[in-house]
mmCIF file of C-alpha atoms in Angstrom:
data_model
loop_
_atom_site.group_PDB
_atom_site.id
_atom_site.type_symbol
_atom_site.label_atom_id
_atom_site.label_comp_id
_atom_site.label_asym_id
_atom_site.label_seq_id
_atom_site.Cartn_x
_atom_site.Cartn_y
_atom_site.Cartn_z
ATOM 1 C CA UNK M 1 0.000 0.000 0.000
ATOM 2 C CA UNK M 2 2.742 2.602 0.522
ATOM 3 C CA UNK M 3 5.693 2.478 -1.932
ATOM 4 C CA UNK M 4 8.954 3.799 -1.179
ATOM 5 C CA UNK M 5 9.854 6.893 -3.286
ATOM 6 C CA UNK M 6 12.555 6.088 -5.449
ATOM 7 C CA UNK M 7 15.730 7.595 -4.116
ATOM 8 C CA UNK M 8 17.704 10.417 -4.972
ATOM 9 C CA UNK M 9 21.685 10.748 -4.618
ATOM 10 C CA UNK M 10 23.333 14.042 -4.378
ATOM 11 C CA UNK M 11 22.201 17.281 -3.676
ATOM 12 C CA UNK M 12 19.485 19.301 -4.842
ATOM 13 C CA UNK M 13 18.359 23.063 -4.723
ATOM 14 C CA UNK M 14 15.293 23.001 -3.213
ATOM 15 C CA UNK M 15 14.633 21.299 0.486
ATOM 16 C CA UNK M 16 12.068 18.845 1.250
ATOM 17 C CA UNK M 17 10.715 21.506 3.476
ATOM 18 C CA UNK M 18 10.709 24.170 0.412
ATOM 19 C CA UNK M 19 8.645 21.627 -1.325
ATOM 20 C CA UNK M 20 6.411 20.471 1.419
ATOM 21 C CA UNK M 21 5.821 24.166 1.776
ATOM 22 C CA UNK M 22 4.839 24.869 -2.086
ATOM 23 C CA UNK M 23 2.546 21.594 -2.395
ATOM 24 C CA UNK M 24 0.822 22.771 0.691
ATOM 25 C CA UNK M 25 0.413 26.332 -0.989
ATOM 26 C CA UNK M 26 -1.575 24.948 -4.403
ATOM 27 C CA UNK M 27 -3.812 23.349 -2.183
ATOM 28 C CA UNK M 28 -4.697 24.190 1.835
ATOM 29 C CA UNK M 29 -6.478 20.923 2.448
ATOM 30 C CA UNK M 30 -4.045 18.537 0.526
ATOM 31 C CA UNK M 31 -3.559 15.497 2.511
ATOM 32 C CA UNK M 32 0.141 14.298 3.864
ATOM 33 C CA UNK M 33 -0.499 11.100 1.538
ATOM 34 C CA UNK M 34 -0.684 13.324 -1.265
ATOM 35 C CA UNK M 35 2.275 15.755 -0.868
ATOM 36 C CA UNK M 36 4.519 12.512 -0.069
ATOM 37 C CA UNK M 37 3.431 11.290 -3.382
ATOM 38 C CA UNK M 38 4.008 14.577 -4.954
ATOM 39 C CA UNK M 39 7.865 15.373 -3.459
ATOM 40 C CA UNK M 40 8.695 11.995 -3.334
ATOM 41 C CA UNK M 41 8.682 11.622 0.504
ATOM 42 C CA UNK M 42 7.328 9.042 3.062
ATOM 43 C CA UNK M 43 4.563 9.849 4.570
ATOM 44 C CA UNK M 44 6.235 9.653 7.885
ATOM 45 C CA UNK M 45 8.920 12.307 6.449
ATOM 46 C CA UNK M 46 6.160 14.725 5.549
ATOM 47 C CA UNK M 47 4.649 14.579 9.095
ATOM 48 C CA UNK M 48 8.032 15.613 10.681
ATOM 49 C CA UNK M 49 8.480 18.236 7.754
ATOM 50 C CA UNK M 50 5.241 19.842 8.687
ATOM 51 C CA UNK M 51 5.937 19.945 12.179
ATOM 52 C CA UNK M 52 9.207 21.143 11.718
ATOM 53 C CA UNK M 53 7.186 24.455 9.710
ATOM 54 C CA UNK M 54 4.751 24.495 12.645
ATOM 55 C CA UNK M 55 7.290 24.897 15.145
ATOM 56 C CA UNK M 56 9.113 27.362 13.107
ATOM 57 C CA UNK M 57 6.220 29.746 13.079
ATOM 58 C CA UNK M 58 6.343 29.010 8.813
ATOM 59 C CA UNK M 59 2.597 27.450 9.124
ATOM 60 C CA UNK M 60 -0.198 26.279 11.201
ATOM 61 C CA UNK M 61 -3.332 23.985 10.741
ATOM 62 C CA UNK M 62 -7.183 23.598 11.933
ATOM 63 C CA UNK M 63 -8.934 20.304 12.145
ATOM 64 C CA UNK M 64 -11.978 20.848 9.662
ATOM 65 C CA UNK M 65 -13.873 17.222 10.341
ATOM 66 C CA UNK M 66 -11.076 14.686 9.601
ATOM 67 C CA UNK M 67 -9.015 17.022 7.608
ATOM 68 C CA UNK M 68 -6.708 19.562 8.103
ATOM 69 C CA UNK M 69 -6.719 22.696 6.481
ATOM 70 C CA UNK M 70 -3.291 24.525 6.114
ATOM 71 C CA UNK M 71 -2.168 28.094 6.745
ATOM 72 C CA UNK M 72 0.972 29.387 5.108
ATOM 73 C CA UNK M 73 2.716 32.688 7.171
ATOM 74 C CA UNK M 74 3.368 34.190 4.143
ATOM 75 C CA UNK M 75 5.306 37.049 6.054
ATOM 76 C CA UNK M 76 7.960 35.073 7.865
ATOM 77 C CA UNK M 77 11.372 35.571 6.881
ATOM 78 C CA UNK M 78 13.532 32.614 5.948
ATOM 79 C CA UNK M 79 15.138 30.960 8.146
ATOM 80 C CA UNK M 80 18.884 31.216 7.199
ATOM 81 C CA UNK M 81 21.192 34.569 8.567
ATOM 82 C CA UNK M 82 22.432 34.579 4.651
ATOM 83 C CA UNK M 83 18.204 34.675 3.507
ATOM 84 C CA UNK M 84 16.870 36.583 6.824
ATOM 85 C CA UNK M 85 14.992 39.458 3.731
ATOM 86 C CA UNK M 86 12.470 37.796 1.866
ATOM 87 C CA UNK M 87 9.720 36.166 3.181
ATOM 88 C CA UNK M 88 8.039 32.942 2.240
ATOM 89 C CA UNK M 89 5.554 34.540 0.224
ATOM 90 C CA UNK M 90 8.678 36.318 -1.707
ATOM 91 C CA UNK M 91 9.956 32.228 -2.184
ATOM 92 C CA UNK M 92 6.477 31.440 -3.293
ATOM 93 C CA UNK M 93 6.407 34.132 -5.778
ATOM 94 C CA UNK M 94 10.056 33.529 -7.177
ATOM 95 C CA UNK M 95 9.246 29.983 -7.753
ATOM 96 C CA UNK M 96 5.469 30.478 -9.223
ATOM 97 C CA UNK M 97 7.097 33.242 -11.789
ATOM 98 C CA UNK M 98 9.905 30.624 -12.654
ATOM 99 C CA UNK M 99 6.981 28.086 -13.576
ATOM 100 C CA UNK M 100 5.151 30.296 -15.582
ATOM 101 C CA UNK M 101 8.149 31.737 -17.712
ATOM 102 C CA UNK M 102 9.656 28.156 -18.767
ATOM 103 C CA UNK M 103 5.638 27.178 -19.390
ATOM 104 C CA UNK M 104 6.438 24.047 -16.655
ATOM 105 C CA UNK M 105 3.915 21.395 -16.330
ATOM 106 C CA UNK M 106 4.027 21.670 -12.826
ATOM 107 C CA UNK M 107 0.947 24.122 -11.884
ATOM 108 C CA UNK M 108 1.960 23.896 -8.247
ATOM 109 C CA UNK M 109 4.574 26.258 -8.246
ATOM 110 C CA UNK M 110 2.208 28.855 -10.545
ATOM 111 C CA UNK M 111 -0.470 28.354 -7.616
ATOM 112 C CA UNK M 112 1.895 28.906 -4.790
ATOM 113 C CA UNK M 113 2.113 32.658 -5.121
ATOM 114 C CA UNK M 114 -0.385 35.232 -3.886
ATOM 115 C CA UNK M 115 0.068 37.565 -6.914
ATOM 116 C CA UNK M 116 -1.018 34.313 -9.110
ATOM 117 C CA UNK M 117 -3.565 33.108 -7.188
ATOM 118 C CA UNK M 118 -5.251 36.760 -7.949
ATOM 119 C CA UNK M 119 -4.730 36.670 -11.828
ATOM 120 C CA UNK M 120 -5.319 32.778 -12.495
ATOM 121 C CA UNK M 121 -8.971 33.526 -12.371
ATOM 122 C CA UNK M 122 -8.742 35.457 -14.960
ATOM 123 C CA UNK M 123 -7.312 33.017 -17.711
#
């Protein structure tokens, strides 16, 4: 019932946490089966990611029946001295305008941003 993601040697840009963050940001009520799924994470992995954010003040969650419904802190700075400016929201934004410019499949990234959360109505 729950497969092992395929592994992944070396490093990578992005965190697990950066991309726990911007699958919870497409969708506030996404379950932790489905962002493991989507990064490639156990499920077990995702809890402690999400707690991790939780503690750090990065996001917080309400019980709505037997789901949980996500809310980002879009104004908290990052959490590196070298990053301490922008704010998640900025991160958001800087990843959603990198999807849309190279036309990536990946509409997660596009949704992640306030700024194209606003205009995606409009298409």
């Amino acid at each position: 019932m729950h497969e092992v993601p395929e592994s992944h040697t070396g490093w990578t840009f992005l965190t697990n946490h950066a991309r726990v963050l911007a699958a919870i940001a497409e969708d506030r009520t996404t379950r932790i089966r489905d962002i493991a799924a989507r990064c490639q994470l156990t499920e077990r992995a995702v809890q402690k990611i999400i707690s991790d954010l939780e503690e750090g003040g990065y996001l917080t969650h309400t019980r709505q029946g037997r789901s949980n419904e996500y809310r980002i802190e879009e104004g908290t700075r990052l959490r590196h001295p070298a990053d301490s400016g922008p704010t998640v929201a900025d991160l958001l934004a800087l990843l959603a305008q990198h999807d849309a410019e190279h036309g990536a499949g990946n509409r997660q990234l596009r949704r992640a941003s306030p700024h194209a959360r606003a205009t995606e109505g409009d298409l």
